[in-house]
Short mmCIF file of C-alpha atoms in Angstrom, two decimals:
data_model
loop_
_atom_site.label_atom_id
_atom_site.label_comp_id
_atom_site.label_asym_id
_atom_site.label_seq_id
_atom_site.Cartn_x
_atom_site.Cartn_y
_atom_site.Cartn_z
CA MET A 1 -20.12 -8.67 7.56
CA GLN A 2 -19.35 -5.18 9.19
CA ILE A 3 -17.47 -1.98 8.29
CA LEU A 4 -15.72 0.08 11.12
CA LYS A 5 -14.83 3.50 10.08
CA LEU A 6 -12.34 5.29 12.45
CA GLY A 7 -12.40 8.96 11.93
CA GLY A 8 -9.13 10.98 11.92
CA SER A 9 -10.27 12.53 15.21
CA VAL A 10 -10.10 9.26 16.83
CA VAL A 11 -6.98 7.99 15.52
CA THR A 12 -4.94 11.07 15.39
CA ASP A 13 -4.27 14.03 17.75
CA LYS A 14 -5.90 16.66 15.29
CA ASP A 15 -3.98 19.61 16.68
CA GLN A 16 -0.60 18.36 16.39
CA PRO A 17 0.65 17.27 12.76
CA PHE A 18 1.77 13.54 12.55
CA LYS A 19 0.88 12.66 16.10
CA PRO A 20 -1.08 9.13 16.45
CA HIS A 21 -3.67 9.01 19.25
CA THR A 22 -1.85 5.89 20.41
CA GLU A 23 -4.15 5.43 23.43
CA ASN A 24 -7.24 5.39 21.48
CA ILE A 25 -5.47 3.06 18.95
CA GLU A 26 -4.51 0.51 21.19
CA ARG A 27 -7.68 0.83 23.26
CA LEU A 28 -9.72 0.05 19.97
CA ALA A 29 -7.33 -2.73 18.87
CA ARG A 30 -8.08 -4.51 22.11
CA GLU A 31 -12.00 -3.70 21.77
CA ILE A 32 -12.04 -5.20 18.10
CA ALA A 33 -9.96 -8.29 19.22
CA ALA A 34 -12.29 -8.64 22.23
CA SER A 35 -15.56 -8.51 19.79
CA ALA A 36 -14.02 -11.39 17.67
CA PRO A 37 -15.74 -10.23 14.67
CA GLN A 38 -16.47 -12.80 12.25
CA SER A 39 -16.12 -10.62 8.88
CA LEU A 40 -14.95 -7.09 9.30
CA VAL A 41 -13.44 -4.38 7.17
CA ILE A 42 -11.90 -1.35 8.84
CA VAL A 43 -11.35 2.08 7.09
CA HIS A 44 -9.60 5.08 8.86
CA GLY A 45 -9.45 8.69 8.27
CA GLY A 46 -6.43 11.04 7.75
CA GLY A 47 -6.62 13.40 10.80
CA SER A 48 -3.43 15.16 11.28
CA TYR A 49 -1.52 12.95 8.92
CA GLY A 50 -3.20 13.10 5.63
CA HIS A 51 -5.36 16.33 5.79
CA PRO A 52 -2.67 18.97 6.34
CA VAL A 53 -0.52 17.75 3.57
CA ALA A 54 -3.53 17.29 1.02
CA LYS A 55 -4.63 20.83 2.04
CA LYS A 56 -1.25 22.34 1.51
CA PHE A 57 -1.03 20.86 -2.03
CA SER A 58 -4.51 21.49 -2.80
CA ILE A 59 -4.83 17.65 -3.84
CA ASN A 60 -8.58 17.33 -3.86
CA GLU A 61 -8.88 20.11 -6.41
CA GLY A 62 -6.83 18.24 -9.06
CA TYR A 63 -3.83 18.87 -10.92
CA LYS A 64 -3.15 22.59 -11.61
CA SER A 65 0.79 22.80 -11.04
CA PRO A 66 3.87 20.67 -11.20
CA ASP A 67 4.77 21.17 -7.45
CA GLN A 68 1.50 19.09 -6.42
CA ILE A 69 3.05 15.87 -7.84
CA LEU A 70 5.26 15.60 -4.99
CA GLY A 71 2.32 16.70 -2.64
CA PHE A 72 0.27 14.06 -4.11
CA SER A 73 2.77 11.47 -3.08
CA LYS A 74 3.41 12.91 0.29
CA THR A 75 -0.31 12.83 1.07
CA HIS A 76 -0.39 9.17 0.17
CA GLN A 77 3.10 8.72 2.13
CA ALA A 78 1.38 10.30 5.53
CA MET A 79 -1.47 7.93 4.95
CA ILE A 80 0.74 4.79 4.83
CA GLN A 81 2.67 5.84 7.85
CA LEU A 82 -0.67 6.34 9.99
CA ASN A 83 -2.03 3.09 8.41
CA HIS A 84 1.23 1.28 9.49
CA ILE A 85 0.69 2.35 13.33
CA ILE A 86 -2.83 1.27 13.23
CA VAL A 87 -2.13 -2.23 11.51
CA ASP A 88 0.91 -2.81 14.00
CA ALA A 89 -1.54 -2.02 17.07
CA LEU A 90 -4.24 -4.43 15.69
CA LEU A 91 -1.59 -7.22 14.97
CA ALA A 92 -0.17 -6.71 18.58
CA ALA A 93 -3.72 -7.02 19.90
CA GLY A 94 -4.10 -10.42 17.81
CA VAL A 95 -6.38 -9.04 15.26
CA PRO A 96 -5.38 -10.46 11.80
CA ALA A 97 -5.36 -7.11 10.17
CA PHE A 98 -3.82 -6.53 6.75
CA SER A 99 -2.98 -3.25 4.97
CA VAL A 100 -4.62 -2.64 1.61
CA SER A 101 -3.70 0.67 0.00
CA PRO A 102 -6.65 2.36 -1.83
CA SER A 103 -4.57 4.33 -4.30
CA SER A 104 -3.06 0.93 -5.66
CA PHE A 105 -6.49 -0.35 -6.94
CA ILE A 106 -8.98 2.51 -6.96
CA VAL A 107 -9.26 5.29 -9.55
CA THR A 108 -11.98 7.95 -9.18
CA GLU A 109 -13.56 10.14 -11.78
CA LYS A 110 -14.38 13.66 -10.77
CA LYS A 111 -13.62 12.50 -7.23
CA ARG A 112 -16.02 9.59 -7.07
CA ILE A 113 -15.37 6.02 -7.26
CA THR A 114 -17.11 4.58 -10.61
CA THR A 115 -16.00 0.97 -10.54
CA LEU A 116 -14.37 -0.99 -7.86
CA ASP A 117 -12.62 -4.33 -7.91
CA LEU A 118 -12.89 -5.98 -4.47
CA SER A 119 -11.62 -9.21 -5.17
CA ILE A 120 -8.61 -8.85 -3.01
CA VAL A 121 -10.68 -7.44 -0.06
CA ILE A 122 -13.16 -10.45 -0.31
CA LYS A 123 -10.23 -13.08 -0.51
CA LEU A 124 -8.76 -11.43 2.67
CA LEU A 125 -12.15 -11.77 4.36
CA ASP A 126 -12.57 -15.42 3.13
CA SER A 127 -9.18 -16.12 4.59
CA GLY A 128 -10.28 -14.66 8.12
CA MET A 129 -8.42 -11.55 7.77
CA VAL A 130 -9.42 -7.95 8.81
CA PRO A 131 -8.43 -5.55 5.73
CA VAL A 132 -7.59 -2.13 6.81
CA LEU A 133 -8.08 0.61 4.32
CA TYR A 134 -7.90 4.37 4.72
CA GLY A 135 -8.84 7.59 2.92
CA ASP A 136 -6.22 8.16 0.38
CA ALA A 137 -4.64 10.27 -2.37
CA VAL A 138 -5.91 8.42 -5.50
CA LEU A 139 -5.56 9.02 -9.26
CA ASP A 140 -8.53 10.71 -10.94
CA SER A 141 -9.29 10.04 -14.41
CA HIS A 142 -10.71 13.69 -14.90
CA GLN A 143 -8.63 15.60 -12.76
CA ARG A 144 -5.64 13.48 -12.39
CA PHE A 145 -5.70 12.89 -8.65
CA ALA A 146 -8.22 13.56 -5.78
CA ILE A 147 -8.89 12.74 -2.33
CA LEU A 148 -10.81 9.52 -1.75
CA SER A 149 -12.66 9.99 1.53
CA GLY A 150 -13.00 7.18 3.94
CA ASP A 151 -16.56 7.94 4.20
CA GLN A 152 -17.11 7.40 0.42
CA LEU A 153 -15.18 4.31 0.56
CA ILE A 154 -17.19 2.68 3.18
CA VAL A 155 -20.44 3.42 1.52
CA LYS A 156 -19.19 1.49 -1.58
CA LEU A 157 -17.75 -1.41 0.47
CA ALA A 158 -21.03 -1.49 2.30
CA LYS A 159 -23.04 -1.94 -0.86
CA TYR A 160 -20.73 -4.41 -2.66
CA LEU A 161 -19.92 -6.55 0.17
CA ASP A 162 -23.53 -6.58 1.29
CA ALA A 163 -22.66 -5.43 4.89
CA LYS A 164 -25.07 -5.88 7.68
CA ARG A 165 -23.81 -3.18 9.53
CA VAL A 166 -21.62 0.09 9.29
CA ILE A 167 -20.18 1.73 12.29
CA LEU A 168 -18.87 5.18 11.91
CA GLY A 169 -16.70 6.12 14.94
CA SER A 170 -15.80 9.86 15.79
CA ASP A 171 -15.18 12.00 18.70
CA VAL A 172 -18.71 12.99 19.29
CA ASP A 173 -21.63 10.95 20.41
CA GLY A 174 -23.57 11.15 17.42
CA VAL A 175 -26.07 13.66 15.96
CA TYR A 176 -27.78 16.13 18.05
CA THR A 177 -31.13 18.30 17.79
CA ALA A 178 -28.87 21.43 18.08
CA ASP A 179 -25.04 21.87 18.92
CA PRO A 180 -24.55 20.66 22.29
CA LYS A 181 -21.59 23.08 23.07
CA LEU A 182 -23.98 26.07 22.38
CA VAL A 183 -27.48 24.83 23.33
CA GLU A 184 -27.98 23.29 26.84
CA THR A 185 -31.17 21.55 25.66
CA ALA A 186 -29.61 19.69 22.82
CA GLU A 187 -30.48 16.12 22.81
CA LEU A 188 -28.79 13.20 21.03
CA LEU A 189 -30.99 11.78 18.29
CA ARG A 190 -30.93 8.07 19.05
CA VAL A 191 -32.64 7.55 15.52
CA LEU A 192 -32.19 9.61 12.59
CA PRO A 193 -34.66 8.79 9.63
CA ILE A 194 -32.67 9.35 6.33
CA SER A 195 -35.49 11.30 4.83
CA ASP A 196 -34.66 14.04 7.22
CA VAL A 197 -31.17 13.99 5.92
CA THR A 198 -31.90 13.86 2.35
CA GLY A 199 -34.87 16.32 2.60
CA LYS A 200 -32.60 19.41 2.11
CA VAL A 201 -35.44 21.74 3.72
CA LYS A 202 -35.32 19.62 7.12
CA ILE A 203 -31.52 19.70 7.14
CA GLY A 204 -31.49 23.37 6.67
CA GLU A 205 -34.30 23.62 9.43
CA ALA A 206 -33.10 21.08 11.90
CA LEU A 207 -29.61 20.01 11.57
CA SER A 208 -27.74 23.16 10.04
CA THR A 209 -26.87 24.47 13.47
CA ASP A 210 -26.06 21.37 15.27
CA VAL A 211 -23.74 19.59 12.67
CA THR A 212 -20.39 20.82 11.41
CA GLY A 213 -19.79 20.67 7.68
CA GLY A 214 -17.80 17.82 8.12
CA MET A 215 -20.68 15.78 10.10
CA LEU A 216 -23.48 16.92 7.51
CA GLY A 217 -21.09 15.82 4.75
CA LYS A 218 -20.62 12.43 6.35
CA ILE A 219 -24.30 11.95 7.13
CA MET A 220 -25.10 12.84 3.60
CA GLU A 221 -22.71 10.36 2.43
CA VAL A 222 -23.49 7.55 4.65
CA SER A 223 -26.98 7.91 4.32
CA GLU A 224 -26.63 6.02 0.90
CA ALA A 225 -25.76 2.99 2.80
CA ALA A 226 -28.67 3.24 5.19
CA LYS A 227 -30.72 3.71 1.97
CA ALA A 228 -29.53 0.44 0.69
CA GLY A 229 -30.69 -1.22 3.89
CA VAL A 230 -27.41 -1.37 5.98
CA ASP A 231 -27.56 -0.56 9.68
CA VAL A 232 -25.53 2.67 10.05
CA ILE A 233 -24.39 3.74 13.55
CA LEU A 234 -22.77 6.96 14.29
CA LEU A 235 -20.89 6.74 17.61
CA ASN A 236 -18.15 8.14 19.87
CA ALA A 237 -15.10 5.91 19.40
CA CYS A 238 -13.09 8.02 21.90
CA GLU A 239 -15.48 6.57 24.66
CA PRO A 240 -14.26 3.19 25.92
CA GLY A 241 -16.57 0.08 25.11
CA ARG A 242 -18.77 1.60 22.40
CA VAL A 243 -17.04 0.27 19.38
CA GLN A 244 -16.79 -3.10 20.91
CA ALA A 245 -20.57 -3.06 21.98
CA ALA A 246 -21.56 -1.96 18.47
CA LEU A 247 -19.47 -4.65 16.92
CA ARG A 248 -21.23 -7.34 18.93
CA GLY A 249 -24.72 -6.02 17.96
CA GLU A 250 -25.45 -4.67 21.46
CA LYS A 251 -27.28 -1.33 22.23
CA VAL A 252 -25.01 1.56 22.44
CA ILE A 253 -25.13 5.26 22.85
CA GLY A 254 -25.05 6.84 19.43
CA THR A 255 -27.27 7.75 16.28
CA THR A 256 -28.77 5.22 14.12
CA LEU A 257 -29.87 6.17 10.70
CA THR A 258 -32.99 4.70 9.45
CA ARG A 259 -34.76 4.37 6.21
CA MET B 1 10.58 2.81 -20.37
CA GLN B 2 13.06 1.53 -17.89
CA ILE B 3 12.72 -0.70 -14.85
CA LEU B 4 14.99 -0.37 -12.05
CA LYS B 5 15.24 -3.33 -9.53
CA LEU B 6 17.15 -2.39 -6.07
CA GLY B 7 18.15 -5.56 -4.38
CA GLY B 8 17.60 -6.08 -0.76
CA SER B 9 21.37 -6.25 -0.28
CA VAL B 10 21.49 -2.59 -1.60
CA VAL B 11 18.77 -0.92 0.24
CA THR B 12 19.18 -2.69 3.65
CA ASP B 13 21.91 -3.99 5.86
CA LYS B 14 21.48 -7.73 5.43
CA ASP B 15 23.21 -8.71 8.62
CA GLN B 16 20.83 -6.50 10.86
CA PRO B 17 17.07 -7.01 11.03
CA PHE B 18 15.13 -3.92 10.03
CA LYS B 19 18.13 -1.76 9.21
CA PRO B 20 17.90 0.24 5.89
CA HIS B 21 21.11 1.23 4.10
CA THR B 22 20.46 4.70 4.31
CA GLU B 23 23.82 5.86 2.58
CA ASN B 24 22.94 3.76 -0.52
CA ILE B 25 19.28 4.82 -0.41
CA GLU B 26 20.02 8.47 -0.46
CA ARG B 27 22.83 8.30 -2.98
CA LEU B 28 20.65 6.19 -5.34
CA ALA B 29 17.89 8.80 -4.87
CA ARG B 30 20.38 11.43 -6.06
CA GLU B 31 21.44 9.37 -9.07
CA ILE B 32 17.89 8.61 -10.15
CA ALA B 33 17.12 12.26 -9.89
CA ALA B 34 20.19 13.39 -11.73
CA SER B 35 19.46 10.70 -14.35
CA ALA B 36 16.08 12.60 -14.91
CA PRO B 37 14.39 9.47 -16.46
CA GLN B 38 11.51 9.87 -18.80
CA SER B 39 9.60 6.82 -17.68
CA LEU B 40 10.58 4.66 -14.95
CA VAL B 41 9.42 2.06 -12.48
CA ILE B 42 11.33 1.05 -9.51
CA VAL B 43 11.10 -2.12 -7.53
CA HIS B 44 12.89 -3.02 -4.62
CA GLY B 45 13.62 -6.19 -2.60
CA GLY B 46 13.29 -7.12 1.01
CA GLY B 47 16.54 -7.69 2.45
CA SER B 48 16.54 -7.57 6.24
CA TYR B 49 12.91 -6.47 6.26
CA GLY B 50 10.78 -8.77 4.49
CA HIS B 51 12.87 -11.95 4.42
CA PRO B 52 13.44 -12.81 8.18
CA VAL B 53 9.73 -12.25 8.87
CA ALA B 54 8.46 -14.20 5.55
CA LYS B 55 11.09 -16.98 6.55
CA LYS B 56 10.15 -17.12 10.38
CA PHE B 57 6.53 -17.76 9.21
CA SER B 58 7.14 -20.03 6.13
CA ILE B 59 4.92 -17.59 4.20
CA ASN B 60 6.27 -18.83 0.75
CA GLU B 61 5.27 -22.33 1.39
CA GLY B 62 1.48 -21.23 1.72
CA TYR B 63 -0.94 -21.59 4.51
CA LYS B 64 -0.41 -24.53 6.95
CA SER B 65 -1.25 -23.05 10.30
CA PRO B 66 -3.42 -20.25 11.90
CA ASP B 67 -0.27 -18.44 13.28
CA GLN B 68 0.93 -17.71 9.70
CA ILE B 69 -1.92 -15.27 9.27
CA LEU B 70 -0.33 -12.81 11.50
CA GLY B 71 3.15 -13.66 9.88
CA PHE B 72 1.65 -12.83 6.50
CA SER B 73 0.61 -9.53 7.51
CA LYS B 74 3.84 -8.73 9.41
CA THR B 75 5.85 -9.53 6.30
CA HIS B 76 3.72 -7.01 4.31
CA GLN B 77 4.13 -4.51 7.21
CA ALA B 78 7.77 -4.78 7.10
CA MET B 79 7.78 -4.20 3.14
CA ILE B 80 5.61 -1.18 3.79
CA GLN B 81 8.04 0.30 6.15
CA LEU B 82 11.08 -0.23 3.88
CA ASN B 83 9.09 1.12 0.80
CA HIS B 84 8.30 4.01 2.88
CA ILE B 85 11.91 4.94 3.68
CA ILE B 86 12.80 4.56 0.12
CA VAL B 87 9.85 6.78 -1.39
CA ASP B 88 10.73 9.26 1.09
CA ALA B 89 14.25 9.51 0.12
CA LEU B 90 13.13 9.74 -3.49
CA LEU B 91 10.88 12.54 -2.70
CA ALA B 92 13.48 14.28 -0.94
CA ALA B 93 15.74 14.19 -4.00
CA GLY B 94 12.86 15.48 -6.03
CA VAL B 95 11.92 12.21 -7.95
CA PRO B 96 8.08 12.27 -8.18
CA ALA B 97 7.91 8.72 -6.50
CA PHE B 98 4.52 7.07 -5.68
CA SER B 99 4.21 3.94 -3.60
CA VAL B 100 2.24 1.11 -5.11
CA SER B 101 1.24 -1.90 -2.94
CA PRO B 102 1.62 -5.25 -4.82
CA SER B 103 -0.55 -7.06 -2.45
CA SER B 104 -3.34 -4.56 -2.94
CA PHE B 105 -3.78 -5.43 -6.73
CA ILE B 106 -1.87 -8.79 -7.39
CA VAL B 107 -2.87 -12.37 -6.67
CA THR B 108 -0.63 -15.36 -7.56
CA GLU B 109 -1.58 -18.65 -8.38
CA LYS B 110 0.94 -21.31 -7.11
CA LYS B 111 3.44 -18.46 -6.47
CA ARG B 112 3.28 -17.08 -10.02
CA ILE B 113 1.52 -13.98 -11.37
CA THR B 114 -1.06 -15.09 -13.87
CA THR B 115 -2.99 -12.01 -14.67
CA LEU B 116 -1.78 -8.37 -13.78
CA ASP B 117 -3.83 -4.91 -14.04
CA LEU B 118 -1.26 -2.38 -14.63
CA SER B 119 -3.84 0.52 -15.20
CA ILE B 120 -2.82 2.40 -12.12
CA VAL B 121 1.01 1.89 -12.90
CA ILE B 122 0.42 3.19 -16.41
CA LYS B 123 -1.54 6.03 -15.23
CA LEU B 124 1.24 7.13 -12.79
CA LEU B 125 3.81 6.91 -15.58
CA ASP B 126 1.62 9.00 -17.85
CA SER B 127 1.35 11.58 -15.01
CA GLY B 128 5.12 11.69 -15.05
CA MET B 129 5.49 9.87 -11.65
CA VAL B 130 7.81 7.06 -10.71
CA PRO B 131 5.97 4.02 -9.33
CA VAL B 132 7.84 2.32 -6.64
CA LEU B 133 6.63 -1.53 -5.93
CA TYR B 134 8.41 -4.07 -4.04
CA GLY B 135 8.62 -7.91 -3.31
CA ASP B 136 5.52 -8.30 -1.20
CA ALA B 137 3.57 -11.05 0.71
CA VAL B 138 0.45 -11.58 -1.60
CA LEU B 139 -2.64 -13.68 -1.67
CA ASP B 140 -2.48 -16.82 -3.58
CA SER B 141 -5.45 -18.64 -5.19
CA HIS B 142 -3.94 -21.99 -4.78
CA GLN B 143 -2.05 -21.91 -1.31
CA ARG B 144 -3.74 -18.93 0.21
CA PHE B 145 -0.66 -16.50 0.43
CA ALA B 146 2.81 -16.52 -1.06
CA ILE B 147 5.88 -14.15 -1.52
CA LEU B 148 5.99 -12.34 -4.88
CA SER B 149 9.50 -11.80 -5.55
CA GLY B 150 10.58 -8.38 -6.97
CA ASP B 151 12.40 -10.46 -9.76
CA GLN B 152 9.16 -11.98 -10.89
CA LEU B 153 7.51 -8.86 -10.85
CA ILE B 154 10.00 -6.81 -13.00
CA VAL B 155 9.96 -9.48 -15.73
CA LYS B 156 6.07 -8.98 -15.76
CA LEU B 157 6.29 -5.28 -15.72
CA ALA B 158 8.92 -5.43 -18.51
CA LYS B 159 7.00 -7.31 -20.83
CA TYR B 160 3.47 -5.66 -20.22
CA LEU B 161 5.01 -1.85 -20.27
CA ASP B 162 7.20 -2.88 -23.10
CA ALA B 163 10.32 -1.81 -21.30
CA LYS B 164 13.61 -0.78 -23.33
CA ARG B 165 15.78 -1.67 -20.35
CA VAL B 166 15.89 -3.44 -17.10
CA ILE B 167 18.56 -2.66 -14.47
CA LEU B 168 19.22 -5.06 -11.79
CA GLY B 169 21.18 -3.59 -9.18
CA SER B 170 22.83 -5.68 -6.27
CA ASP B 171 25.96 -5.87 -4.36
CA VAL B 172 27.93 -7.75 -7.00
CA ASP B 173 29.50 -6.21 -10.17
CA GLY B 174 27.52 -8.91 -12.28
CA VAL B 175 28.17 -12.55 -13.14
CA TYR B 176 31.72 -13.90 -13.29
CA THR B 177 33.03 -17.07 -14.63
CA ALA B 178 33.86 -18.44 -11.34
CA ASP B 179 33.33 -17.27 -7.61
CA PRO B 180 35.73 -14.09 -7.51
CA LYS B 181 36.14 -14.46 -3.72
CA LEU B 182 37.50 -18.27 -4.40
CA VAL B 183 39.13 -18.14 -7.82
CA GLU B 184 41.68 -15.52 -8.61
CA THR B 185 41.44 -15.74 -12.22
CA ALA B 186 37.53 -15.29 -12.06
CA GLU B 187 36.32 -12.61 -14.79
CA LEU B 188 33.36 -10.67 -14.91
CA LEU B 189 31.19 -11.87 -17.76
CA ARG B 190 30.55 -8.35 -19.74
CA VAL B 191 27.95 -10.21 -21.89
CA LEU B 192 26.05 -13.39 -21.00
CA PRO B 193 23.88 -15.11 -23.73
CA ILE B 194 20.80 -16.41 -22.33
CA SER B 195 21.18 -19.52 -24.15
CA ASP B 196 24.02 -20.16 -21.61
CA VAL B 197 21.56 -19.57 -18.86
CA THR B 198 18.56 -21.50 -20.02
CA GLY B 199 20.60 -24.57 -21.22
CA LYS B 200 20.69 -26.37 -17.94
CA VAL B 201 23.82 -28.36 -18.77
CA LYS B 202 25.92 -25.26 -19.51
CA ILE B 203 24.62 -23.79 -16.19
CA GLY B 204 25.69 -26.93 -14.46
CA GLU B 205 29.02 -26.68 -16.15
CA ALA B 206 29.76 -23.14 -16.14
CA LEU B 207 27.83 -21.24 -13.67
CA SER B 208 27.22 -23.53 -10.86
CA THR B 209 30.22 -22.72 -8.75
CA ASP B 210 30.22 -18.80 -9.39
CA VAL B 211 26.72 -17.92 -8.61
CA THR B 212 24.79 -18.24 -5.54
CA GLY B 213 21.40 -19.94 -5.63
CA GLY B 214 19.85 -16.45 -5.32
CA MET B 215 22.05 -15.29 -8.43
CA LEU B 216 21.14 -18.21 -10.37
CA GLY B 217 17.53 -17.97 -9.58
CA LYS B 218 17.53 -14.31 -10.37
CA ILE B 219 19.15 -14.97 -13.78
CA MET B 220 16.80 -17.59 -14.85
CA GLU B 221 13.86 -15.34 -14.05
CA VAL B 222 15.03 -12.16 -15.65
CA SER B 223 16.24 -14.11 -18.76
CA GLU B 224 12.69 -14.28 -19.62
CA ALA B 225 12.79 -10.56 -20.20
CA ALA B 226 15.94 -10.80 -22.26
CA LYS B 227 14.17 -13.36 -24.46
CA ALA B 228 11.32 -11.04 -25.06
CA GLY B 229 13.81 -8.37 -26.42
CA VAL B 230 14.48 -6.12 -23.23
CA ASP B 231 17.93 -5.07 -22.46
CA VAL B 232 18.77 -6.59 -19.06
CA ILE B 233 21.84 -5.27 -17.17
CA LEU B 234 23.05 -6.75 -13.75
CA LEU B 235 25.33 -4.20 -12.01
CA ASN B 236 26.67 -3.16 -8.75
CA ALA B 237 24.27 -0.59 -7.22
CA CYS B 238 26.51 -0.19 -4.25
CA GLU B 239 29.27 1.38 -6.42
CA PRO B 240 28.39 5.05 -7.07
CA GLY B 241 27.54 6.20 -10.37
CA ARG B 242 26.82 3.11 -11.88
CA VAL B 243 23.04 3.17 -11.68
CA GLN B 244 22.90 6.72 -12.99
CA ALA B 245 25.04 5.81 -15.99
CA ALA B 246 22.80 2.70 -16.80
CA LEU B 247 19.67 4.84 -16.50
CA ARG B 248 21.31 7.24 -18.96
CA GLY B 249 22.14 4.35 -21.40
CA GLU B 250 25.92 4.85 -20.89
CA LYS B 251 28.45 2.05 -20.99
CA VAL B 252 28.88 0.80 -17.28
CA ILE B 253 30.68 -2.28 -15.47
CA GLY B 254 28.13 -5.20 -15.29
CA THR B 255 26.73 -8.06 -17.10
CA THR B 256 24.42 -7.65 -20.07
CA LEU B 257 22.08 -10.58 -20.97
CA THR B 258 21.78 -11.15 -24.68
CA ARG B 259 19.38 -13.21 -26.59
#
């Protein structure tokens, strides 16, 4: 089975609040339909839906004041709204997508998933459906609530569902030797051994200037799936055809994490 | 704790597909806010959102053909859309509502809930929030999928959460001795002993002409909660003030089921 993560930068216009990137969403729905995946789970990020609301109410810092309670729900509402658009687009393209709400069955502890009951996700897969989950505002047993990132979710899903491949779609081609916007000689790393990611010295030396905090955090998180033997590919989902090729197991421009 | 069911005839315009009854929804949100409930779960029906889609694809009859798969998801999408409108209205009125998706944590067996993990609903209540659930298209271990009615859900919630009161809001004042539209002398039953409901002969004699199939089914279902000692009140939620009064434990026009 495969897991496809669609980053917030792919499915929303990050500069405008509550603006879906309709063109990307509809194209990706068609690519997913065309790849005819046998067993697929999709997880998407928050982009300009979930993030601004979560930030405004400091949801990821946990409960501090009563006005956060409405903000906690508003963050979830924003994600439901984005998820609804994405699932509708998938259905329109003929993908048997089904919305699954993370906060309805996942509780974190200090922002981390400790136990996870995936029986419904598995039942959906067994029925030939494509569960569509998302980064969400969830209850937390330590700090009352937290943000569950899509990246944390896909690593758990990959391990528990014994995934063959995890495809991480963002708006960059992958991991570079340096920031391609600043350094002309920056090269895309087609392969990145996770020892380079997890060895902190090497990250400091080799990656600190060429990845954003977001990208570094993402790689650190998903390297856990690569460690477990899952093929992890970081690619640009804004470039037509790449997600479809990756889902088909074809060679594609991007960075593959290796053990 | 209390459970409030808002029927599809209250929150939608039943004659027009995908038309929320915005006036009722916003008024009820204010009534719920004004009643300042200590511990409340809200469940709403499908009305002109979920029902037409579920019917079109025969979702409640279970899996028979592949085209139902998209219909199963579309039914869920319709309910998410209605739920989003209702939760937004509650948040705007200051009610700390939080959307909980039944199909993300409930599986039925031959259309009935067999086990139910309410830990997230309980955590939300403990945090002072108001979980908002709905009748939904859910996975079924026997027939692949089914419709979980809001009425079945509230009975389970009432029992497992040890509810004090269940308020069932519809567009009629309660149960009458005869159909008030046909029989001039029809009287509203202020109290209805459940022995009159569960004794089939009596239903046949006394209620068959004055309740719709829907109302009879509803009473049969919710009488289970009354049997367990929960106060069950059927009232007209389209009439301003009644839901608020009932939530406050005040006397209100309606039918109370008694043991």
